[in-house]
Every structure is written in structure tokens, then in C-alpha cells.
Backbone as ProteinMPNN parsed JSONL, in Angstrom:
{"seq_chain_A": "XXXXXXXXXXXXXXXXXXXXXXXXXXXXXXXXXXXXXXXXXXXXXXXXXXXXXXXXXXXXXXX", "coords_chain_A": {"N_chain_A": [[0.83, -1.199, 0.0], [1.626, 1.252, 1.256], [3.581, 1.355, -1.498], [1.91, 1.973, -3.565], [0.839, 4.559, -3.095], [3.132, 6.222, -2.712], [4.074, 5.524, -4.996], [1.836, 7.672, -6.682], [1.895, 9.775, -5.643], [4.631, 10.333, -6.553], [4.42, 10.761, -9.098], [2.105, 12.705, -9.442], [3.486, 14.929, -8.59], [5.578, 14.633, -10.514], [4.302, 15.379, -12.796], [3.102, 18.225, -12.367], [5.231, 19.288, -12.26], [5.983, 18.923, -15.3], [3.726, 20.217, -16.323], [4.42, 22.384, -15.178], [7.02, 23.292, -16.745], [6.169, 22.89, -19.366], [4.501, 25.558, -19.857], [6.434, 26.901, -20.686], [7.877, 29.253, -22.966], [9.357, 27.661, -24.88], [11.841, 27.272, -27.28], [11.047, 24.701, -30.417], [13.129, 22.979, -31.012], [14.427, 22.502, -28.291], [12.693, 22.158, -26.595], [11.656, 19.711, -27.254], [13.877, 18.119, -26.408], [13.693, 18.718, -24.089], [11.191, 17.561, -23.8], [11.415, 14.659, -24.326], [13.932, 13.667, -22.153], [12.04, 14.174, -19.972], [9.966, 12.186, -20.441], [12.084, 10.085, -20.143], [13.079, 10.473, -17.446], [10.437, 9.691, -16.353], [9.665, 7.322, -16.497], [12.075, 6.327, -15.673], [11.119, 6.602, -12.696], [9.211, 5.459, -11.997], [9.984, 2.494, -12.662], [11.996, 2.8, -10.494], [10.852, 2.629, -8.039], [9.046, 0.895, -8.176], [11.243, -1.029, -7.919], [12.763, -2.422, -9.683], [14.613, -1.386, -11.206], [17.47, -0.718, -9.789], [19.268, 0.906, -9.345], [18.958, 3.729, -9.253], [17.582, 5.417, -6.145], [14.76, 5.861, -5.255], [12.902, 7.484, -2.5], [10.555, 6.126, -0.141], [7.6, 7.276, 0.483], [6.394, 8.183, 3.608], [2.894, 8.319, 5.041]], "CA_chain_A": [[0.0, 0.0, 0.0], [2.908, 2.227, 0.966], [4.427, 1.725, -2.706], [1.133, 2.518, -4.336], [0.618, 5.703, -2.709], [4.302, 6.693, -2.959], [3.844, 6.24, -6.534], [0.992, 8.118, -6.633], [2.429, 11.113, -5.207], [5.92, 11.233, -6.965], [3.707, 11.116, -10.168], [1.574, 14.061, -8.904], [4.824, 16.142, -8.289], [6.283, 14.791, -11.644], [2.983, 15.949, -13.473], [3.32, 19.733, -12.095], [6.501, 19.735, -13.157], [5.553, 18.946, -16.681], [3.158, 21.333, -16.809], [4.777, 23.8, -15.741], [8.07, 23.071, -17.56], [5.374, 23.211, -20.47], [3.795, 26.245, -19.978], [7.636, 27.955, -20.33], [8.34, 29.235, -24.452], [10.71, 26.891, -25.233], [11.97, 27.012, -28.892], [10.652, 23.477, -31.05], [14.022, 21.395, -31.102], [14.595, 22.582, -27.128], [10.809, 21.365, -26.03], [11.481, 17.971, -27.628], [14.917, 17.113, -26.185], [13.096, 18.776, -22.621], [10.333, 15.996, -23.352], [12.282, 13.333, -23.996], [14.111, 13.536, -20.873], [11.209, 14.03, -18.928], [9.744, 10.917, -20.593], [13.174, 8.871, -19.341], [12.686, 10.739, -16.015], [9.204, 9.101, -15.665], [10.543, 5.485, -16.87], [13.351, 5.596, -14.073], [10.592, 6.973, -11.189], [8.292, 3.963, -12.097], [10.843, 0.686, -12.452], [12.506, 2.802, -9.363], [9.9, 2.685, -7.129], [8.387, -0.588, -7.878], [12.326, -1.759, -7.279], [12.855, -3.096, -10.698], [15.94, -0.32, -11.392], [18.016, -0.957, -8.491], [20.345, 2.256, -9.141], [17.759, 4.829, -8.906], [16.957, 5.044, -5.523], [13.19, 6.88, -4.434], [12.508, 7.174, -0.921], [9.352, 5.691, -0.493], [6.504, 8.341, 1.312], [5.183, 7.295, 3.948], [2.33, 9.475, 5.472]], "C_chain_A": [[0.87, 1.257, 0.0], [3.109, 2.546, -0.272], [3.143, 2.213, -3.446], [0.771, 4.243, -3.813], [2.09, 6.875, -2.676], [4.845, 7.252, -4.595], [2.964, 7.045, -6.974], [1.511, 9.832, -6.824], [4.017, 11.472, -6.233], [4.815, 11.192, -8.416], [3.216, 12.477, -10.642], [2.412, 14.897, -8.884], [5.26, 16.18, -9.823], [5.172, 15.298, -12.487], [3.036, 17.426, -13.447], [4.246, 20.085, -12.704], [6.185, 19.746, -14.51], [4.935, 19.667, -17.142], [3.852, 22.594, -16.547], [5.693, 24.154, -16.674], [7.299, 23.545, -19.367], [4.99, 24.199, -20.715], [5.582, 27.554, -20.37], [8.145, 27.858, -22.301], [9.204, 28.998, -24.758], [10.876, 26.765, -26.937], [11.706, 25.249, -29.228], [12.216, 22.439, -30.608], [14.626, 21.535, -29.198], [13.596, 21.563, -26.248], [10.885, 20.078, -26.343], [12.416, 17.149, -26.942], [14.18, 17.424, -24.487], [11.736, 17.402, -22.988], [10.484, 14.697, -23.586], [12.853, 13.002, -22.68], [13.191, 13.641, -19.911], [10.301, 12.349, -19.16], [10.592, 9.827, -19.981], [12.879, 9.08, -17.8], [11.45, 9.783, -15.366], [9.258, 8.121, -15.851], [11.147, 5.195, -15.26], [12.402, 6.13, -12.674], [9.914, 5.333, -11.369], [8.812, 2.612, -11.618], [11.831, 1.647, -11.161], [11.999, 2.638, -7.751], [8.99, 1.282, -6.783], [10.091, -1.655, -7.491], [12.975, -2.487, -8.344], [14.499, -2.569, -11.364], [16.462, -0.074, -10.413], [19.229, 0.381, -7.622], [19.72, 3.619, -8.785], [17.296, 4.828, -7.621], [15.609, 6.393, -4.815], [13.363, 6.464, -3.36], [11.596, 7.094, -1.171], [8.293, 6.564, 0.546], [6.109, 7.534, 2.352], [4.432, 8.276, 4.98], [1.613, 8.639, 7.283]], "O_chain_A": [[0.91, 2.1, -0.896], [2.96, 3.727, -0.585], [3.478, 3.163, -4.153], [0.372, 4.976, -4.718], [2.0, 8.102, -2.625], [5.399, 8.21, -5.134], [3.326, 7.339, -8.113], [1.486, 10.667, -7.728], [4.393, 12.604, -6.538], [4.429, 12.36, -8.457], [3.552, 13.164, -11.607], [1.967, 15.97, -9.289], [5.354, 17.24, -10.441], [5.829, 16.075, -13.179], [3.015, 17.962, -14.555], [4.289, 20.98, -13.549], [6.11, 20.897, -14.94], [5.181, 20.045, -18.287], [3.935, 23.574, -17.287], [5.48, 25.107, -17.423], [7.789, 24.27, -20.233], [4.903, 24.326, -21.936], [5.596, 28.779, -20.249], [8.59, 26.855, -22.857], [10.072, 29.833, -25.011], [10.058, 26.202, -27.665], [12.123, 24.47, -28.372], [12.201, 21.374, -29.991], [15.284, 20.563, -28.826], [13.784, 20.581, -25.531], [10.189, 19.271, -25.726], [12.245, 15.946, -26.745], [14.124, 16.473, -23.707], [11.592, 16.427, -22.249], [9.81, 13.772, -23.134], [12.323, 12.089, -22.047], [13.527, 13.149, -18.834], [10.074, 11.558, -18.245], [10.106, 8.846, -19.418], [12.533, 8.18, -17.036], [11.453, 9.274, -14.246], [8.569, 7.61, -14.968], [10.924, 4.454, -14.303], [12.978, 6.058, -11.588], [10.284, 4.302, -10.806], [8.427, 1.874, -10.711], [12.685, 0.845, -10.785], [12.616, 2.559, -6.689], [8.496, 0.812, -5.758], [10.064, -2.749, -6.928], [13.841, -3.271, -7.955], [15.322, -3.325, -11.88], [16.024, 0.935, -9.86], [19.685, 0.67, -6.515], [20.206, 4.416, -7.983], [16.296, 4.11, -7.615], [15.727, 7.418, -4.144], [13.844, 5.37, -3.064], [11.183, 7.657, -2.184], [8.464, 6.172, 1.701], [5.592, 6.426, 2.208], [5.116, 8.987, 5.716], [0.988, 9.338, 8.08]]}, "name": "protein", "num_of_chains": 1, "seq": "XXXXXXXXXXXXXXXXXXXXXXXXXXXXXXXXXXXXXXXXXXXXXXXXXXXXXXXXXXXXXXX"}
């Protein structure tokens, strides 16, 4: 339950970020290499959190 709600939340954080990161006039070939890396970013939170990417390490929330 922990890890589902841990993921939950870094999601939620990484989501804000995206938008706002988005909402900022980034020239076309800038905006693509910024959403690529945010795409890898959200890869390595996922398989880091479920434990699958062992180098990455999330602290896991716990409320």
C-alpha cells in the first residue's frame, strides 16, 4: 500500500513539473529534447519505485 501511494504522489509532483516546464516558451528542437528527458525521467521513477531499477533510488513516502 505504501508503494502505491508513494507512486501516486511522486507522479503528482512529476505531473506539475511537466506542466509547468510546459507552460515555459521553449523554442521546437529545445521542447522535444526537454520531453524526452522528462519521458526517461518518468521510466526511471516507475521501475525505481516498484524496485525493478536498483540504481535509482526513491525514498518511499510514507504518510
Amino acid at each position: 500500500m505504501t508503494l502505491i501511494i508513494s507512486l501516486i504522489v511522486y507522479l503528482v509532483i512529476f505531473g506539475l513539473i511537466w506542466w509547468l516546464v510546459g507552460m515555459l516558451p521553449l523554442p521546437s528542437p529545445v521542447g522535444q529534447i526537454v520531453r524526452v528527458l522528462f519521458i526517461l525521467l518518468l521510466i526511471m521513477i516507475i521501475l525505481s519505485v516498484t524496485g525493478i531499477l536498483p540504481g535509482v533510488n526513491v525514498p518511499l513516502i510514507r504518510l
